[in-house]
Tab-separated table of C-alpha atoms in Angstrom:
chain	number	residue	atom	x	y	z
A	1	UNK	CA	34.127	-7.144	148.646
A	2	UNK	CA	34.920	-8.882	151.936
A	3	UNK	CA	34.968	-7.266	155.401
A	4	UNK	CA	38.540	-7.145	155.708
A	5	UNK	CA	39.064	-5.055	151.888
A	6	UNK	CA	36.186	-2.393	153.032
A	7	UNK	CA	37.976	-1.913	156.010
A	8	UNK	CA	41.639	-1.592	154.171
A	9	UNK	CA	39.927	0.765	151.676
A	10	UNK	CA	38.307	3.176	154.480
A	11	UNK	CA	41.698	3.280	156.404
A	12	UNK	CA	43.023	4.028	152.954
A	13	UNK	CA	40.489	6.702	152.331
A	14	UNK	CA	41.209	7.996	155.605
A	15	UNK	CA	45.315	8.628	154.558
A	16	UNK	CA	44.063	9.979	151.325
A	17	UNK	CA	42.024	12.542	151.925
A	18	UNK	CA	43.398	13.151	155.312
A	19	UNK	CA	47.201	13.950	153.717
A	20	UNK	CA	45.862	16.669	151.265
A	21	UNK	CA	44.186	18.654	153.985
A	22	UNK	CA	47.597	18.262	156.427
A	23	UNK	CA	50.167	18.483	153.235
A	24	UNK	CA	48.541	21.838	152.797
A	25	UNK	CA	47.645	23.138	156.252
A	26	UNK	CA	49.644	21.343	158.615
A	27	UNK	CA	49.036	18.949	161.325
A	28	UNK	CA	47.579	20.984	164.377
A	29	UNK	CA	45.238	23.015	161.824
A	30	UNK	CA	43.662	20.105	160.506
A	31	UNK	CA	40.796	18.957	162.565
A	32	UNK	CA	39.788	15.181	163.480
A	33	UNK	CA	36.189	15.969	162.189
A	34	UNK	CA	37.555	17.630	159.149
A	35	UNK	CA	39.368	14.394	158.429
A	36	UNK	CA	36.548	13.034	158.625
A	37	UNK	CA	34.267	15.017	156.770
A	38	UNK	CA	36.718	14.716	153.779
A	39	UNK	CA	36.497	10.830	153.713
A	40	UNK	CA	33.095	10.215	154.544
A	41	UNK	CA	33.988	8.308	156.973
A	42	UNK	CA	32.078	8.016	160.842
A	43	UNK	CA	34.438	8.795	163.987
A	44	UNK	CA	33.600	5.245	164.960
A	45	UNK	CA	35.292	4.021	162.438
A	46	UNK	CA	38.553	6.069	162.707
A	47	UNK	CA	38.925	4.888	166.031
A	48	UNK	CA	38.243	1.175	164.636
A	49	UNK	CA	41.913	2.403	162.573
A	50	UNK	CA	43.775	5.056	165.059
A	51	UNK	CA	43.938	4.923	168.582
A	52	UNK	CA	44.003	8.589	167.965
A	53	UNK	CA	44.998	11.831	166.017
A	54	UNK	CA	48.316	11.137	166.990
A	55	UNK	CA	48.751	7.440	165.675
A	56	UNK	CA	46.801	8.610	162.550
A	57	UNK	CA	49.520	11.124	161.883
A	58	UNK	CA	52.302	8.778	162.499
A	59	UNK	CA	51.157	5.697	160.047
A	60	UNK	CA	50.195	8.461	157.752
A	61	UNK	CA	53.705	9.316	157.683
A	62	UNK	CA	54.645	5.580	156.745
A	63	UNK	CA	52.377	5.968	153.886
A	64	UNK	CA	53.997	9.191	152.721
A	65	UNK	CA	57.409	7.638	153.121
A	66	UNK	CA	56.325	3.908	151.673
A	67	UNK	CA	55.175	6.426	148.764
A	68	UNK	CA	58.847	8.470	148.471
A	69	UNK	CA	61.052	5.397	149.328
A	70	UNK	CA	58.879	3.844	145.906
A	71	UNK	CA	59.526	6.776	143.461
A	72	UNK	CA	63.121	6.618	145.329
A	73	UNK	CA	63.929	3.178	144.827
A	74	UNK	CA	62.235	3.403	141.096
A	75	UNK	CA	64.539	6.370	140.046
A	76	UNK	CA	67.808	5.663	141.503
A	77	UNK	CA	67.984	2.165	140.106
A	78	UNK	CA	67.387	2.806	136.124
A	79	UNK	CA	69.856	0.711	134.660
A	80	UNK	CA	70.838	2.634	132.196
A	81	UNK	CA	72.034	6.038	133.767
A	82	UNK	CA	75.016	6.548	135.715
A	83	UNK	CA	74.485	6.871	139.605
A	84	UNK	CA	74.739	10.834	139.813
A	85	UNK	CA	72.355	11.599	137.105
A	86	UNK	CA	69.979	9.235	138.867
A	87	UNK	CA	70.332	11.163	141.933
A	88	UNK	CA	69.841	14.432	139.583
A	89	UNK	CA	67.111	13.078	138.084
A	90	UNK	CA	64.897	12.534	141.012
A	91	UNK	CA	65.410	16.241	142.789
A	92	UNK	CA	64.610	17.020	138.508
A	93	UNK	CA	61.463	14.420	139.072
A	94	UNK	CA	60.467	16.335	142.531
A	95	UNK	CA	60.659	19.723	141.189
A	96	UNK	CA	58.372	19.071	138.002
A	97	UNK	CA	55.462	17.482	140.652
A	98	UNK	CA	56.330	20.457	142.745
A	99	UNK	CA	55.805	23.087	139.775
A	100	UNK	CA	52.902	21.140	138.778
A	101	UNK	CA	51.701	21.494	142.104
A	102	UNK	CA	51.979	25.879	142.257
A	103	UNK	CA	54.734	24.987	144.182
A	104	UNK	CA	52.463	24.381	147.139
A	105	UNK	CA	52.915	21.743	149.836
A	106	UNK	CA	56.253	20.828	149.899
A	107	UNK	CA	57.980	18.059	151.242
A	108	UNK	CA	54.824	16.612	153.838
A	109	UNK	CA	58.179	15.213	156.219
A	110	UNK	CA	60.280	18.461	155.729
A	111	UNK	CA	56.218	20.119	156.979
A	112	UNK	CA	56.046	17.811	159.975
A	113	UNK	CA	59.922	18.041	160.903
A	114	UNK	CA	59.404	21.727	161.169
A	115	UNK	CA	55.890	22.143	162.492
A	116	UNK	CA	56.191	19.125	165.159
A	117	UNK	CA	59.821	18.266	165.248
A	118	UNK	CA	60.178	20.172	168.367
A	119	UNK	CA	57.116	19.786	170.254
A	120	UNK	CA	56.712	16.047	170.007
A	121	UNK	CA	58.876	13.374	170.492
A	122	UNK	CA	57.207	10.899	168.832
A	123	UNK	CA	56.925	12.369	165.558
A	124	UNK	CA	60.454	13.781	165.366
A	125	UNK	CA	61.213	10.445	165.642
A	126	UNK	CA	59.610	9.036	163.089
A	127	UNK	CA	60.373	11.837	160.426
A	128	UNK	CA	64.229	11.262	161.593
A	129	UNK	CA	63.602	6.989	160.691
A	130	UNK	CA	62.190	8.097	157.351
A	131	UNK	CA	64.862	10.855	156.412
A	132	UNK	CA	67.007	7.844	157.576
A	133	UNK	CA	65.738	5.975	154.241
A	134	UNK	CA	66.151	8.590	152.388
A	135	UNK	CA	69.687	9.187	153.350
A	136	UNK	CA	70.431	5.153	152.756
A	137	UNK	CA	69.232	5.256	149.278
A	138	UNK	CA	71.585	8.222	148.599
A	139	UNK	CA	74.788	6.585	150.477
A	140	UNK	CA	74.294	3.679	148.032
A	141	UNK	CA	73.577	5.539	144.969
A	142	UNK	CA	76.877	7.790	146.053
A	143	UNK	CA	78.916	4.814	146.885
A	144	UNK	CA	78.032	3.892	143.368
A	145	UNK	CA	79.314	7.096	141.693
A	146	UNK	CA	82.628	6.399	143.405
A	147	UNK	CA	82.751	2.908	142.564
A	148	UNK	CA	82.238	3.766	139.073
A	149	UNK	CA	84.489	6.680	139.240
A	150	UNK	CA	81.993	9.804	139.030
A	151	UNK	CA	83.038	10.866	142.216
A	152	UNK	CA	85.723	11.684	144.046
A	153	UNK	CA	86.830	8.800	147.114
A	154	UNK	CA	87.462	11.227	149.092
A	155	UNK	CA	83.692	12.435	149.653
A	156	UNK	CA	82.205	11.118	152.539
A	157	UNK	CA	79.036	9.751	151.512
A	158	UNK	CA	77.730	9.545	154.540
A	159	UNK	CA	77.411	13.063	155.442
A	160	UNK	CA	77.260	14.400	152.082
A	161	UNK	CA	73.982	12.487	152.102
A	162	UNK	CA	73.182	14.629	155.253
A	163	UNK	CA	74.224	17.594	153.811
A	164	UNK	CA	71.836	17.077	150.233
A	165	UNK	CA	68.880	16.061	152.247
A	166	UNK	CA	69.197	19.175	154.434
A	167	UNK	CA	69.928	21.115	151.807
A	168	UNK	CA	66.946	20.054	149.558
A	169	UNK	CA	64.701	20.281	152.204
A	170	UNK	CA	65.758	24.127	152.911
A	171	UNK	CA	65.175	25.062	149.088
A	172	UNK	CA	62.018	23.367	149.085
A	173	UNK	CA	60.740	26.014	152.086
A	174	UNK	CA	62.589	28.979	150.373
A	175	UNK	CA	60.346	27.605	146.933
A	176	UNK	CA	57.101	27.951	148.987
A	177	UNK	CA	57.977	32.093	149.378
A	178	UNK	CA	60.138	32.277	146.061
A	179	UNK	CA	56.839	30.771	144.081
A	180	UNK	CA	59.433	29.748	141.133
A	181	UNK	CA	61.916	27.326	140.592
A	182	UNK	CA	65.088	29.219	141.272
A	183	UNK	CA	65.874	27.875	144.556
A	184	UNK	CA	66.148	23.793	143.070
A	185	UNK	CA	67.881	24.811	140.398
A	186	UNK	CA	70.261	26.401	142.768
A	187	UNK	CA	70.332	23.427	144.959
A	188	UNK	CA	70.445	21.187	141.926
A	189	UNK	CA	73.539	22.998	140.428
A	190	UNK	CA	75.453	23.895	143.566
A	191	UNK	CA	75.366	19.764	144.898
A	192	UNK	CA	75.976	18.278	141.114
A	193	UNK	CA	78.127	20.848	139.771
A	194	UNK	CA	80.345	22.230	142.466
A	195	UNK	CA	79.906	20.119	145.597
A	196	UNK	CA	80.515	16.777	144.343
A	197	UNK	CA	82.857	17.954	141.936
A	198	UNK	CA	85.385	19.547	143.801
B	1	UNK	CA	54.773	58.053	181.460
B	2	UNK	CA	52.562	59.534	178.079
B	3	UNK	CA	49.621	58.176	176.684
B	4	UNK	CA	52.045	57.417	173.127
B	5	UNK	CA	54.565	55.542	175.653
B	6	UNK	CA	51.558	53.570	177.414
B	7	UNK	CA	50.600	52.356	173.781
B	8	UNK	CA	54.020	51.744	172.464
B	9	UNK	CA	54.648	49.301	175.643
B	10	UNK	CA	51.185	47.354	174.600
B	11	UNK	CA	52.498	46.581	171.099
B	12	UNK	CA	55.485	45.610	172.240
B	13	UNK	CA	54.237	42.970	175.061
B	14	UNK	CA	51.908	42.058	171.929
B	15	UNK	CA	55.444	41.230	169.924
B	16	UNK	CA	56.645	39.505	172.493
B	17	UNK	CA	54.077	37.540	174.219
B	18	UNK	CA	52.741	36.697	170.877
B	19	UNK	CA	56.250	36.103	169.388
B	20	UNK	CA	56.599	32.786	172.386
B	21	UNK	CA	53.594	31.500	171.419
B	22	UNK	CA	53.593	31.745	167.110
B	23	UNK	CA	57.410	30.818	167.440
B	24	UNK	CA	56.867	27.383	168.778
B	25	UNK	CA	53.304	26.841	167.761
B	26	UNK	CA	52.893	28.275	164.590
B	27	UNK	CA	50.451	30.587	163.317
B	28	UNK	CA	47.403	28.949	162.645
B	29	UNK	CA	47.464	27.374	165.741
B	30	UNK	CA	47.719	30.542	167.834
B	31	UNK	CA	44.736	32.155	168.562
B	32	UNK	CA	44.311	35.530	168.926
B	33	UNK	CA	42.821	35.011	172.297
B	34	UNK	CA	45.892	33.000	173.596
B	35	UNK	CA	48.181	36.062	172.282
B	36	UNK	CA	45.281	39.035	174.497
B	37	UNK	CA	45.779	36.294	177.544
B	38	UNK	CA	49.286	36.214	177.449
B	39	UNK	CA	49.771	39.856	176.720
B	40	UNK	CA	47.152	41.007	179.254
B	41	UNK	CA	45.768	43.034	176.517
B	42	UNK	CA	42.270	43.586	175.746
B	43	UNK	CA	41.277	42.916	172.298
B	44	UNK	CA	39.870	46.355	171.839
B	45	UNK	CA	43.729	47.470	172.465
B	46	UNK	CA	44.780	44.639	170.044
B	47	UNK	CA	42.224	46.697	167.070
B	48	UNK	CA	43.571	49.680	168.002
B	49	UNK	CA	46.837	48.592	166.660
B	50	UNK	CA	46.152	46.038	164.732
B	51	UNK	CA	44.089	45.744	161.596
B	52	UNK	CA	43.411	41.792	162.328
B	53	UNK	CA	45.336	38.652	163.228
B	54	UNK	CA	47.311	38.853	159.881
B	55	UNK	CA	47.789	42.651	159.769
B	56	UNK	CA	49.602	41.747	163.170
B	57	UNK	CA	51.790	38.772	162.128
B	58	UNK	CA	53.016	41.127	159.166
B	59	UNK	CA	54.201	43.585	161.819
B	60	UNK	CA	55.758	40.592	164.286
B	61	UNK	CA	57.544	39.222	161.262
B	62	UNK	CA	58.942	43.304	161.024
B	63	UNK	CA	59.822	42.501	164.565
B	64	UNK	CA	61.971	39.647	163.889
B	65	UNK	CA	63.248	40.953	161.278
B	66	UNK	CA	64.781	44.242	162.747
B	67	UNK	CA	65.818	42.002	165.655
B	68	UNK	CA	67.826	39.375	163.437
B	69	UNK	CA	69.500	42.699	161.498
B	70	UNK	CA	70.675	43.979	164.639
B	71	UNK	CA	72.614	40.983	165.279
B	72	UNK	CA	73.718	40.343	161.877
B	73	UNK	CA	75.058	43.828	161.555
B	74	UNK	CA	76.703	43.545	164.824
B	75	UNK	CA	78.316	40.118	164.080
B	76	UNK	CA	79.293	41.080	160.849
B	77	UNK	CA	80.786	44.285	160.790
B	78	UNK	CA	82.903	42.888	164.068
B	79	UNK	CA	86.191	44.613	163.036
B	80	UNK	CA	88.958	42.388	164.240
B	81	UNK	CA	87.968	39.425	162.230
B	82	UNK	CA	88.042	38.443	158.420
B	83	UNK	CA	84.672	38.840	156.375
B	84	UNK	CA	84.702	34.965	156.476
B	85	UNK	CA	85.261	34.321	159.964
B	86	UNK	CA	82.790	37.207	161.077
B	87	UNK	CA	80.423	35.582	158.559
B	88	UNK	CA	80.601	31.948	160.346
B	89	UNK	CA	80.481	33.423	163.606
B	90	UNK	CA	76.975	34.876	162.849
B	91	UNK	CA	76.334	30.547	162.015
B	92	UNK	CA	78.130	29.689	165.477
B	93	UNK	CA	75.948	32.566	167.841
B	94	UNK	CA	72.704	31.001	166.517
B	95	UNK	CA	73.714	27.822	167.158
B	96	UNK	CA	74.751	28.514	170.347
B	97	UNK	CA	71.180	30.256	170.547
B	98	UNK	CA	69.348	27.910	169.397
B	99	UNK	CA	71.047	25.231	171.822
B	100	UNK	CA	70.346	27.039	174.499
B	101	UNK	CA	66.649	26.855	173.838
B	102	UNK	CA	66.839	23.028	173.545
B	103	UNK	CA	66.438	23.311	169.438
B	104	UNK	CA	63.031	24.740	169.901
B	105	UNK	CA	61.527	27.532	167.666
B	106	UNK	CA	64.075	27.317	165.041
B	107	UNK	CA	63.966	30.196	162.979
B	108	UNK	CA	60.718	32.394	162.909
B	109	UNK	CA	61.081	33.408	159.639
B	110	UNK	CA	61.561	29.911	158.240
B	111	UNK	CA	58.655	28.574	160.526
B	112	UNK	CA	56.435	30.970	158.997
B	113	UNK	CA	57.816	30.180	155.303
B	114	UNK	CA	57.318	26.940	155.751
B	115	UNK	CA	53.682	26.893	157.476
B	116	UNK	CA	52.114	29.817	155.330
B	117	UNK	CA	54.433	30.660	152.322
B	118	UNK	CA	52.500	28.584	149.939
B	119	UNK	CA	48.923	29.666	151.269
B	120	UNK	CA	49.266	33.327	152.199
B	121	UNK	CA	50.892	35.711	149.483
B	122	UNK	CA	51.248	38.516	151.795
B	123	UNK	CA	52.980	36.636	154.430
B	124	UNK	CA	54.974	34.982	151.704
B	125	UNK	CA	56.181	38.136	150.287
B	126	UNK	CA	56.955	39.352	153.647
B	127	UNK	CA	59.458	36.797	154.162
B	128	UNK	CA	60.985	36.981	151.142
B	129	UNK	CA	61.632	40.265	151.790
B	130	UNK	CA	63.280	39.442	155.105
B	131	UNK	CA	65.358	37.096	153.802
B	132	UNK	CA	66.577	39.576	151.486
B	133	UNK	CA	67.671	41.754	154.261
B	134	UNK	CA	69.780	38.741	154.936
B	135	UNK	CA	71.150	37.677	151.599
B	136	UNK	CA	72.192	41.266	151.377
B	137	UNK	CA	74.484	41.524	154.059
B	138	UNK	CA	75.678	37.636	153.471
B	139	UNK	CA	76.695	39.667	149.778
B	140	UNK	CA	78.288	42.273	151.240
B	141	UNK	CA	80.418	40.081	153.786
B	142	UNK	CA	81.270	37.849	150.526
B	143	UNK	CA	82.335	40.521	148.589
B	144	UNK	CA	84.677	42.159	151.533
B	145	UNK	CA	85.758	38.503	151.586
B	146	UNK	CA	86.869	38.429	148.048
B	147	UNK	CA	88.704	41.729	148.147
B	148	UNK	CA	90.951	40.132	150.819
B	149	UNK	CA	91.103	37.186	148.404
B	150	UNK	CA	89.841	34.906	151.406
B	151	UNK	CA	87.569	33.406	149.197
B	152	UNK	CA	88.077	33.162	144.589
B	153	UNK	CA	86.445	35.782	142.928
B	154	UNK	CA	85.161	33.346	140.695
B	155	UNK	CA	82.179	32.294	143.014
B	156	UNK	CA	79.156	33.893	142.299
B	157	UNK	CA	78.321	35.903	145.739
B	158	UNK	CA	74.395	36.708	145.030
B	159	UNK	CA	73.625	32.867	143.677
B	160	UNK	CA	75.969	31.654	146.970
B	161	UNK	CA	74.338	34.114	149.440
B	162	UNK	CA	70.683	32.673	148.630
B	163	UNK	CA	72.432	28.757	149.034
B	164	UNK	CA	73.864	29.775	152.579
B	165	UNK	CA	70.243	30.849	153.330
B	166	UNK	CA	68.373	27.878	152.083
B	167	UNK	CA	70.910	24.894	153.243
B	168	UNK	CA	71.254	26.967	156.682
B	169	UNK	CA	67.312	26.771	156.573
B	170	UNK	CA	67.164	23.415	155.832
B	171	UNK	CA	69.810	22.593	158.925
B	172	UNK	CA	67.573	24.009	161.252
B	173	UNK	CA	64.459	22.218	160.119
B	174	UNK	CA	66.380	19.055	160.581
B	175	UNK	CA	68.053	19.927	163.586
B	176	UNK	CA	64.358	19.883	165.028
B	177	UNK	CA	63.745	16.431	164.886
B	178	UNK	CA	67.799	15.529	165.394
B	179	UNK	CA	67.751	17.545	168.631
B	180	UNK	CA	71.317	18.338	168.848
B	181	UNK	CA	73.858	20.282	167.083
B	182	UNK	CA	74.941	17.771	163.973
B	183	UNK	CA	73.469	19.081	160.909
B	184	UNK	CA	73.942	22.784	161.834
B	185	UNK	CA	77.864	21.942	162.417
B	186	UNK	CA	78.070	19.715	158.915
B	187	UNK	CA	76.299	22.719	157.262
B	188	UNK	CA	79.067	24.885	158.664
B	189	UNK	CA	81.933	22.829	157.658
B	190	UNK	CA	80.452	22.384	154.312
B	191	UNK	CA	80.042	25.526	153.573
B	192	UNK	CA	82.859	26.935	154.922
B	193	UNK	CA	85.499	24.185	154.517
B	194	UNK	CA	84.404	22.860	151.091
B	195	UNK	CA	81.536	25.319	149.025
B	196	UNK	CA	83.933	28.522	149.912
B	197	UNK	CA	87.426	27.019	149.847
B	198	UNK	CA	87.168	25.585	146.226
């Protein structure tokens, strides 16, 4: 293994182990040395990686989005569904590694929007850029629908994919007191079976 | 003043002190000596009402609860309006609120949903409960509102009561890292202009 793959693979190790303890308990909660405890890794060698805490949170947000935009980009382009059940299928997708999950953690950018998103600048901004590629994926795949008819043309796609992301991301919170599934399926049938019916 | 009135006033600067601080920083990262400090409140005052840090977040939730009723039932029950227009004036005061505070704190009953729902049972159930003081009243305003046929009395009130909550939830979670008023007005006009007209 060359110097430059041990040093990927501790920076890796780092977001690993690092995004379990913060999915679960938040950013501010989590301490550096836990972090660190959780990789194995020394505090020199963090540093070697993050300038600080700060910059560690904010590329491990890239990996949690480069991770989403992925099982995004994967689900919303099988060829042979029609554009809306793609989109149906991955809030189905989410919700199954959600139940699997006790229907613990969430959505770790919804977690960070809400813990952070109005304290500090910097990471509002980056959850905003990655809720941004969210909402592009779901434009496309709803300019698809009308292109193929499944919707109406008079939606606006643009802040229907607003509204779904916000919506989503308020039914995964209500999930985390609710402990069942009642919430997405709400979401799930109010958005596919009234909203972008109607 | 009584010795029953001088230890009413300390749980009360408790709420309130403590409320600032758990509002905008969460929970977990409050500590109890930040809430004493900022009360002025020795911690053997804090034990004399308090069982510990979670007995007292159990009562401060309470708190916000009976302080988000008040309003509710005031906004709600406003006589010279319709059931629907008193209901999306409750959705215009808190914006209104919640711009005046620069889109911090969001909703305390959401923050804590979203930090400790999935990790704390009692604090989950809590809020559940609260939100059902909500949902309730968003029922009852429905229902008035179907009476005077201002919305079909084919829509399901209970199942659209709990989507209000959750999308509205989900608005001001985004709204955090948007800082300014965009998704809580497309949640408005969604729900008002689109879910509850069709």
């Amino acid at each position: 293994m060359s110097k430059k793959e041990v040093k990927r693979d501790t920076k890796t190790l780092l977001f690993e182990k690092g995004a379990e303890l913060i999915y679960l308990k938040g950013y501010n909660s989590t301490g550096l040395q836990e972090i660190l405890q959780a990789a194995g890794v020394p505090k020199g060698s963090f540093y070697f990686h993050f300038k600080s805490k700060e910059d560690y949170v904010l590329q491990l947000m890239d990996y949690f989005g480069d991770f989403m935009f992925a099982w995004l980009d994967k689900t919303l382009n099988e060829p042979d569904k029609s554009p809306l059940t793609r989109l149906r299928t991955f809030f189905q997708e989410f919700l199954a590694y959600y139940k699997g999950n006790g229907y613990k953690g969430g959505c770790p950018i919804g977690n960070l929007s809400q813990e952070m998103g109005d304290i500090n600048d910097t990471i509002a901004s980056k959850a905003e850029t990655l809720l941004g590629g969210m909402k592009i994926r779901f434009i496309k795949t709803l300019l698809e629908a009308q292109h193929q008819d499944e919707i109406s043309s008079s939606i606006d796609v643009e802040t229907t994919a607003d509204f779904i992301i916000n919506s989503w991301q308020g039914a995964v919170t209500r999930t985390k007191i609710l402990r069942s599934d009642a919430a997405m399926l709400l979401f799930e049938k109010t958005i596919f079976d009234n909203l972008l019916k109607s």
